[in-house]
Amino acid sequence: MQMISVAEAASAVAPAIPLAYPAPYWDQMFSIWLSVAVGIYLVVAVPIFYFLYRYRYRPATNEQGAVEESGHGIEVLWTVIPLIIVIYLAVQSVAFYTEQRTPPANSLPVKAEGMMWSWQFEYPNGKRSLAELYVPVGKPVKLLLTSKDVIHAFHIPEAKVMEDAVPGRVTEMWFQFNETGEYRGYCREYCGTAHAYMLATIKVLTAEEFDEWLSQSG
Ligand SMILES: [Cu+2]
């Protein structure tokens, strides 16, 4: 029960409506791992300093350390407790990872093709855009990535998501913005001279604006 309350505490800290998904899954996972790590650190480090002082060297009184004969109980305890913690972290991580990697069923599929040195996007009705990715607010978007030449990677810092764009292969990632505005997508795999300028502007529109943009012949 102690373990679950750590997760609950971490999720309670996250803002009600985050700017972009799947960022909160990473943030929650980070909070959980940090809480567990700090807890373990305190359990280990605080007694170390106490024992350093408690059993410090004193001439003539304790020059020979006592031999402690302890039962199996303590060994079982320090094996079972870490085992439970590790199993908890593994199960929790797989759950968050699965959510971060699995596009929701109602995702808008958009093809993204990387090339030296730009991004081209193609929407379900065949409309294309270059270096500008138009998406509706509050709706998950599934990017189907590939590349025309070398390996690139598409990265959206606000959504804390990144995926390689590999020639001859289709990879996928998903994200969702909950506020309209303009955000940046970056190429995050070094791909040559103009790699640093291989950006995409993500234009997050209202649903109406997006439908209107999509229906205009471009
Ligand atoms: Cu690139």
PDB file of C-alpha atoms and ligand atoms in Angstrom:
ATOM      1  CA  MET A   1       0.000   0.000   0.000  1.00  0.00           C
ATOM      2  CA  GLN A   2       2.936   2.277   0.729  1.00  0.00           C
ATOM      3  CA  MET A   3       4.127   1.829  -2.864  1.00  0.00           C
ATOM      4  CA  ILE A   4       0.796   2.825  -4.416  1.00  0.00           C
ATOM      5  CA  SER A   5       0.591   5.983  -2.339  1.00  0.00           C
ATOM      6  CA  VAL A   6       3.912   7.128  -3.863  1.00  0.00           C
ATOM      7  CA  ALA A   7       2.338   6.890  -7.334  1.00  0.00           C
ATOM      8  CA  GLU A   8      -0.778   8.691  -6.171  1.00  0.00           C
ATOM      9  CA  ALA A   9       1.276  11.460  -4.606  1.00  0.00           C
ATOM     10  CA  ALA A  10       3.261  11.857  -7.838  1.00  0.00           C
ATOM     11  CA  SER A  11       0.157  12.038 -10.026  1.00  0.00           C
ATOM     12  CA  ALA A  12      -1.482  14.527  -7.655  1.00  0.00           C
ATOM     13  CA  VAL A  13       1.435  16.926  -8.238  1.00  0.00           C
ATOM     14  CA  ALA A  14       0.928  16.953 -12.038  1.00  0.00           C
ATOM     15  CA  PRO A  15      -1.219  19.846 -13.338  1.00  0.00           C
ATOM     16  CA  ALA A  16      -4.853  19.030 -14.208  1.00  0.00           C
ATOM     17  CA  ILE A  17      -4.539  19.676 -17.956  1.00  0.00           C
ATOM     18  CA  PRO A  18      -0.945  19.473 -19.130  1.00  0.00           C
ATOM     19  CA  LEU A  19       0.237  21.478 -22.156  1.00  0.00           C
ATOM     20  CA  ALA A  20       1.019  18.341 -24.118  1.00  0.00           C
ATOM     21  CA  TYR A  21       0.866  14.570 -23.905  1.00  0.00           C
ATOM     22  CA  PRO A  22       2.606  12.200 -23.377  1.00  0.00           C
ATOM     23  CA  ALA A  23       4.870  14.438 -21.260  1.00  0.00           C
ATOM     24  CA  PRO A  24       2.983  13.838 -17.967  1.00  0.00           C
ATOM     25  CA  TYR A  25       3.689  10.091 -18.119  1.00  0.00           C
ATOM     26  CA  TRP A  26       7.425  10.796 -18.123  1.00  0.00           C
ATOM     27  CA  ASP A  27       7.044  13.412 -15.381  1.00  0.00           C
ATOM     28  CA  GLN A  28       5.073  11.024 -13.183  1.00  0.00           C
ATOM     29  CA  MET A  29       7.547   8.215 -13.757  1.00  0.00           C
ATOM     30  CA  PHE A  30      10.415  10.565 -12.913  1.00  0.00           C
ATOM     31  CA  SER A  31       8.690  11.632  -9.669  1.00  0.00           C
ATOM     32  CA  ILE A  32       8.129   8.016  -8.645  1.00  0.00           C
ATOM     33  CA  TRP A  33      11.737   6.970  -9.351  1.00  0.00           C
ATOM     34  CA  LEU A  34      13.070  10.078  -7.599  1.00  0.00           C
ATOM     35  CA  SER A  35      10.878   9.468  -4.512  1.00  0.00           C
ATOM     36  CA  VAL A  36      11.966   5.834  -4.285  1.00  0.00           C
ATOM     37  CA  ALA A  37      15.644   6.746  -4.845  1.00  0.00           C
ATOM     38  CA  VAL A  38      15.605   9.476  -2.181  1.00  0.00           C
ATOM     39  CA  GLY A  39      13.808   7.115   0.227  1.00  0.00           C
ATOM     40  CA  ILE A  40      16.416   4.384  -0.283  1.00  0.00           C
ATOM     41  CA  TYR A  41      19.230   6.920   0.014  1.00  0.00           C
ATOM     42  CA  LEU A  42      17.933   8.148   3.376  1.00  0.00           C
ATOM     43  CA  VAL A  43      17.410   4.605   4.691  1.00  0.00           C
ATOM     44  CA  VAL A  44      21.028   3.772   3.762  1.00  0.00           C
ATOM     45  CA  ALA A  45      22.867   7.054   4.399  1.00  0.00           C
ATOM     46  CA  VAL A  46      21.350   8.201   7.699  1.00  0.00           C
ATOM     47  CA  PRO A  47      22.219   4.967   9.590  1.00  0.00           C
ATOM     48  CA  ILE A  48      25.745   5.080   8.108  1.00  0.00           C
ATOM     49  CA  PHE A  49      26.427   8.390   9.832  1.00  0.00           C
ATOM     50  CA  TYR A  50      24.762   7.175  13.024  1.00  0.00           C
ATOM     51  CA  PHE A  51      26.855   3.979  13.115  1.00  0.00           C
ATOM     52  CA  LEU A  52      30.031   5.911  12.280  1.00  0.00           C
ATOM     53  CA  TYR A  53      29.474   7.892  15.445  1.00  0.00           C
ATOM     54  CA  ARG A  54      27.977   5.121  17.595  1.00  0.00           C
ATOM     55  CA  TYR A  55      30.810   2.646  16.971  1.00  0.00           C
ATOM     56  CA  ARG A  56      33.665   5.114  16.648  1.00  0.00           C
ATOM     57  CA  TYR A  57      37.129   4.143  17.823  1.00  0.00           C
ATOM     58  CA  ARG A  58      37.752   4.619  21.515  1.00  0.00           C
ATOM     59  CA  PRO A  59      41.118   3.587  22.960  1.00  0.00           C
ATOM     60  CA  ALA A  60      41.027   0.623  25.343  1.00  0.00           C
ATOM     61  CA  THR A  61      37.234   0.224  25.291  1.00  0.00           C
ATOM     62  CA  ASN A  62      36.377  -1.233  21.882  1.00  0.00           C
ATOM     63  CA  GLU A  63      39.593  -1.824  20.014  1.00  0.00           C
ATOM     64  CA  GLN A  64      38.338  -5.264  18.954  1.00  0.00           C
ATOM     65  CA  GLY A  65      34.981  -5.206  17.152  1.00  0.00           C
ATOM     66  CA  ALA A  66      32.308  -7.532  18.494  1.00  0.00           C
ATOM     67  CA  VAL A  67      31.164 -10.428  16.285  1.00  0.00           C
ATOM     68  CA  GLU A  68      27.451 -10.057  15.606  1.00  0.00           C
ATOM     69  CA  GLU A  69      25.545 -13.313  15.108  1.00  0.00           C
ATOM     70  CA  SER A  70      22.230 -12.441  13.478  1.00  0.00           C
ATOM     71  CA  GLY A  71      19.573 -14.809  12.201  1.00  0.00           C
ATOM     72  CA  HIS A  72      18.200 -15.168   8.693  1.00  0.00           C
ATOM     73  CA  GLY A  73      15.349 -12.769   9.437  1.00  0.00           C
ATOM     74  CA  ILE A  74      17.275  -9.606   8.641  1.00  0.00           C
ATOM     75  CA  GLU A  75      18.694 -11.127   5.436  1.00  0.00           C
ATOM     76  CA  VAL A  76      15.241 -12.159   4.243  1.00  0.00           C
ATOM     77  CA  LEU A  77      14.040  -8.636   5.016  1.00  0.00           C
ATOM     78  CA  TRP A  78      16.737  -6.851   3.016  1.00  0.00           C
ATOM     79  CA  THR A  79      16.214  -9.238   0.112  1.00  0.00           C
ATOM     80  CA  VAL A  80      12.421  -9.183  -0.001  1.00  0.00           C
ATOM     81  CA  ILE A  81      11.917  -5.414   0.438  1.00  0.00           C
ATOM     82  CA  PRO A  82      14.237  -4.417  -2.466  1.00  0.00           C
ATOM     83  CA  LEU A  83      12.656  -7.183  -4.574  1.00  0.00           C
ATOM     84  CA  ILE A  84       9.191  -5.701  -4.006  1.00  0.00           C
ATOM     85  CA  ILE A  85      10.494  -2.200  -4.836  1.00  0.00           C
ATOM     86  CA  VAL A  86      12.159  -3.410  -8.053  1.00  0.00           C
ATOM     87  CA  ILE A  87       9.043  -5.326  -9.163  1.00  0.00           C
ATOM     88  CA  TYR A  88       6.901  -2.270  -8.423  1.00  0.00           C
ATOM     89  CA  LEU A  89       9.206   0.024 -10.456  1.00  0.00           C
ATOM     90  CA  ALA A  90       9.276  -2.445 -13.361  1.00  0.00           C
ATOM     91  CA  VAL A  91       5.477  -2.842 -13.504  1.00  0.00           C
ATOM     92  CA  GLN A  92       4.950   0.911 -13.132  1.00  0.00           C
ATOM     93  CA  SER A  93       7.513   1.711 -15.845  1.00  0.00           C
ATOM     94  CA  VAL A  94       6.033  -0.764 -18.330  1.00  0.00           C
ATOM     95  CA  ALA A  95       2.574   0.739 -17.731  1.00  0.00           C
ATOM     96  CA  PHE A  96       3.784   4.315 -18.360  1.00  0.00           C
ATOM     97  CA  TYR A  97       5.957   3.254 -21.291  1.00  0.00           C
ATOM     98  CA  THR A  98       3.038   1.451 -22.936  1.00  0.00           C
ATOM     99  CA  GLU A  99       0.847   4.537 -22.580  1.00  0.00           C
ATOM    100  CA  GLN A 100       3.602   6.781 -23.914  1.00  0.00           C
ATOM    101  CA  ARG A 101       4.175   4.528 -26.936  1.00  0.00           C
ATOM    102  CA  THR A 102       0.601   3.536 -27.845  1.00  0.00           C
ATOM    103  CA  PRO A 103      -1.319   6.119 -29.905  1.00  0.00           C
ATOM    104  CA  PRO A 104      -4.907   6.508 -28.623  1.00  0.00           C
ATOM    105  CA  ALA A 105      -7.531   4.910 -30.905  1.00  0.00           C
ATOM    106  CA  ASN A 106      -8.963   8.287 -31.990  1.00  0.00           C
ATOM    107  CA  SER A 107      -5.569   9.627 -33.139  1.00  0.00           C
ATOM    108  CA  LEU A 108      -5.306  11.681 -36.322  1.00  0.00           C
ATOM    109  CA  PRO A 109      -2.776   9.901 -38.554  1.00  0.00           C
ATOM    110  CA  VAL A 110      -0.237  12.203 -40.244  1.00  0.00           C
ATOM    111  CA  LYS A 111       2.667  10.998 -42.358  1.00  0.00           C
ATOM    112  CA  ALA A 112       5.976  12.754 -41.722  1.00  0.00           C
ATOM    113  CA  GLU A 113       8.919  12.423 -44.068  1.00  0.00           C
ATOM    114  CA  GLY A 114      12.346  13.686 -43.115  1.00  0.00           C
ATOM    115  CA  MET A 115      14.814  14.784 -45.782  1.00  0.00           C
ATOM    116  CA  MET A 116      18.051  16.747 -45.837  1.00  0.00           C
ATOM    117  CA  TRP A 117      17.043  19.174 -44.414  1.00  0.00           C
ATOM    118  CA  SER A 118      13.349  19.603 -43.892  1.00  0.00           C
ATOM    119  CA  TRP A 119      10.141  17.832 -42.936  1.00  0.00           C
ATOM    120  CA  GLN A 120       7.160  17.129 -45.157  1.00  0.00           C
ATOM    121  CA  PHE A 121       3.799  16.227 -43.685  1.00  0.00           C
ATOM    122  CA  GLU A 122       0.869  14.489 -45.362  1.00  0.00           C
ATOM    123  CA  TYR A 123      -2.656  14.468 -43.945  1.00  0.00           C
ATOM    124  CA  PRO A 124      -5.385  11.795 -44.341  1.00  0.00           C
ATOM    125  CA  ASN A 125      -6.991  13.623 -47.312  1.00  0.00           C
ATOM    126  CA  GLY A 126      -3.665  13.790 -49.178  1.00  0.00           C
ATOM    127  CA  LYS A 127      -2.925  17.454 -48.414  1.00  0.00           C
ATOM    128  CA  ARG A 128       0.733  18.186 -47.771  1.00  0.00           C
ATOM    129  CA  SER A 129       2.699  20.843 -45.920  1.00  0.00           C
ATOM    130  CA  LEU A 130       6.411  21.575 -45.775  1.00  0.00           C
ATOM    131  CA  ALA A 131       8.170  22.432 -42.497  1.00  0.00           C
ATOM    132  CA  GLU A 132       4.799  23.254 -40.930  1.00  0.00           C
ATOM    133  CA  LEU A 133       2.759  20.665 -39.094  1.00  0.00           C
ATOM    134  CA  TYR A 134      -0.889  21.631 -38.622  1.00  0.00           C
ATOM    135  CA  VAL A 135      -2.774  19.829 -35.860  1.00  0.00           C
ATOM    136  CA  PRO A 136      -6.069  20.327 -34.021  1.00  0.00           C
ATOM    137  CA  VAL A 137      -5.981  21.200 -30.318  1.00  0.00           C
ATOM    138  CA  GLY A 138      -7.008  18.546 -27.789  1.00  0.00           C
ATOM    139  CA  LYS A 139      -6.746  15.655 -30.242  1.00  0.00           C
ATOM    140  CA  PRO A 140      -4.060  12.980 -30.289  1.00  0.00           C
ATOM    141  CA  VAL A 141      -1.921  12.939 -33.430  1.00  0.00           C
ATOM    142  CA  LYS A 142      -0.158   9.819 -34.647  1.00  0.00           C
ATOM    143  CA  LEU A 143       2.935  10.641 -36.700  1.00  0.00           C
ATOM    144  CA  LEU A 144       3.997   7.946 -39.158  1.00  0.00           C
ATOM    145  CA  LEU A 145       7.647   8.725 -39.738  1.00  0.00           C
ATOM    146  CA  THR A 146       9.998   7.802 -42.511  1.00  0.00           C
ATOM    147  CA  SER A 147      12.942   9.357 -44.337  1.00  0.00           C
ATOM    148  CA  LYS A 148      13.888  10.081 -47.927  1.00  0.00           C
ATOM    149  CA  ASP A 149      17.644   9.870 -47.361  1.00  0.00           C
ATOM    150  CA  VAL A 150      19.452   9.402 -44.041  1.00  0.00           C
ATOM    151  CA  ILE A 151      18.271   8.755 -40.495  1.00  0.00           C
ATOM    152  CA  HIS A 152      16.557  11.738 -38.887  1.00  0.00           C
ATOM    153  CA  ALA A 153      14.513  11.945 -35.688  1.00  0.00           C
ATOM    154  CA  PHE A 154      11.490  14.063 -34.850  1.00  0.00           C
ATOM    155  CA  HIS A 155      11.466  15.645 -31.407  1.00  0.00           C
ATOM    156  CA  ILE A 156       8.787  17.752 -29.694  1.00  0.00           C
ATOM    157  CA  PRO A 157      10.216  19.064 -26.410  1.00  0.00           C
ATOM    158  CA  GLU A 158       6.857  20.167 -24.909  1.00  0.00           C
ATOM    159  CA  ALA A 159       5.396  16.694 -25.424  1.00  0.00           C
ATOM    160  CA  LYS A 160       8.622  14.971 -24.319  1.00  0.00           C
ATOM    161  CA  VAL A 161       8.471  12.647 -27.284  1.00  0.00           C
ATOM    162  CA  MET A 162      10.997  11.714 -29.964  1.00  0.00           C
ATOM    163  CA  GLU A 163      11.241   9.033 -32.625  1.00  0.00           C
ATOM    164  CA  ASP A 164      13.700   8.123 -35.370  1.00  0.00           C
ATOM    165  CA  ALA A 165      12.747   8.629 -39.024  1.00  0.00           C
ATOM    166  CA  VAL A 166      14.484   5.804 -40.873  1.00  0.00           C
ATOM    167  CA  PRO A 167      14.645   5.356 -44.673  1.00  0.00           C
ATOM    168  CA  GLY A 168      12.688   2.312 -45.863  1.00  0.00           C
ATOM    169  CA  ARG A 169      10.867   1.948 -42.577  1.00  0.00           C
ATOM    170  CA  VAL A 170       7.820   3.484 -40.906  1.00  0.00           C
ATOM    171  CA  THR A 171       8.065   4.320 -37.226  1.00  0.00           C
ATOM    172  CA  GLU A 172       5.399   5.982 -35.149  1.00  0.00           C
ATOM    173  CA  MET A 173       4.977   8.361 -32.263  1.00  0.00           C
ATOM    174  CA  TRP A 174       1.993  10.228 -30.859  1.00  0.00           C
ATOM    175  CA  PHE A 175       1.413  13.530 -29.120  1.00  0.00           C
ATOM    176  CA  GLN A 176      -1.415  15.885 -28.227  1.00  0.00           C
ATOM    177  CA  PHE A 177      -1.378  19.623 -27.579  1.00  0.00           C
ATOM    178  CA  ASN A 178      -4.028  21.015 -25.253  1.00  0.00           C
ATOM    179  CA  GLU A 179      -3.412  24.691 -26.020  1.00  0.00           C
ATOM    180  CA  THR A 180      -3.460  26.403 -29.391  1.00  0.00           C
ATOM    181  CA  GLY A 181      -0.312  28.183 -30.527  1.00  0.00           C
ATOM    182  CA  GLU A 182       2.984  27.536 -32.271  1.00  0.00           C
ATOM    183  CA  TYR A 183       5.534  25.046 -31.053  1.00  0.00           C
ATOM    184  CA  ARG A 184       8.779  23.675 -32.425  1.00  0.00           C
ATOM    185  CA  GLY A 185       9.655  20.257 -33.739  1.00  0.00           C
ATOM    186  CA  TYR A 186      13.361  19.489 -34.100  1.00  0.00           C
ATOM    187  CA  CYS A 187      15.452  16.970 -35.974  1.00  0.00           C
ATOM    188  CA  ARG A 188      17.282  15.166 -33.191  1.00  0.00           C
ATOM    189  CA  GLU A 189      19.527  12.851 -35.188  1.00  0.00           C
ATOM    190  CA  TYR A 190      22.610  14.500 -36.635  1.00  0.00           C
ATOM    191  CA  CYS A 191      22.077  14.349 -40.396  1.00  0.00           C
ATOM    192  CA  GLY A 192      24.559  16.697 -42.055  1.00  0.00           C
ATOM    193  CA  THR A 193      25.436  20.341 -42.675  1.00  0.00           C
ATOM    194  CA  ALA A 194      22.021  21.935 -42.077  1.00  0.00           C
ATOM    195  CA  HIS A 195      20.879  19.550 -39.335  1.00  0.00           C
ATOM    196  CA  ALA A 196      20.638  22.417 -36.838  1.00  0.00           C
ATOM    197  CA  TYR A 197      18.159  24.220 -39.115  1.00  0.00           C
ATOM    198  CA  MET A 198      15.975  21.171 -39.734  1.00  0.00           C
ATOM    199  CA  LEU A 199      12.991  22.468 -37.815  1.00  0.00           C
ATOM    200  CA  ALA A 200       9.244  22.216 -38.129  1.00  0.00           C
ATOM    201  CA  THR A 201       6.703  24.672 -36.785  1.00  0.00           C
ATOM    202  CA  ILE A 202       3.821  22.864 -35.131  1.00  0.00           C
ATOM    203  CA  LYS A 203       0.705  24.988 -35.584  1.00  0.00           C
ATOM    204  CA  VAL A 204      -1.946  23.952 -33.093  1.00  0.00           C
ATOM    205  CA  LEU A 205      -5.333  25.201 -34.290  1.00  0.00           C
ATOM    206  CA  THR A 206      -8.875  24.945 -32.970  1.00  0.00           C
ATOM    207  CA  ALA A 207     -10.859  22.037 -34.450  1.00  0.00           C
ATOM    208  CA  GLU A 208     -12.779  24.438 -36.753  1.00  0.00           C
ATOM    209  CA  GLU A 209      -9.632  26.219 -37.948  1.00  0.00           C
ATOM    210  CA  PHE A 210      -7.958  22.880 -38.595  1.00  0.00           C
ATOM    211  CA  ASP A 211     -10.902  21.487 -40.601  1.00  0.00           C
ATOM    212  CA  GLU A 212     -10.993  24.696 -42.623  1.00  0.00           C
ATOM    213  CA  TRP A 213      -7.244  24.560 -43.298  1.00  0.00           C
ATOM    214  CA  LEU A 214      -7.462  20.880 -44.237  1.00  0.00           C
ATOM    215  CA  SER A 215     -10.306  21.442 -46.708  1.00  0.00           C
ATOM    216  CA  GLN A 216      -8.481  24.281 -48.510  1.00  0.00           C
ATOM    217  CA  SER A 217      -6.520  23.023 -51.474  1.00  0.00           C
ATOM    218  CA  GLY A 218      -2.883  23.574 -50.696  1.00  0.00           C
TER     219      GLY A 218
HETATM  220 CU    CU B   1      17.693  15.516 -39.873  1.00  0.00          CU
END
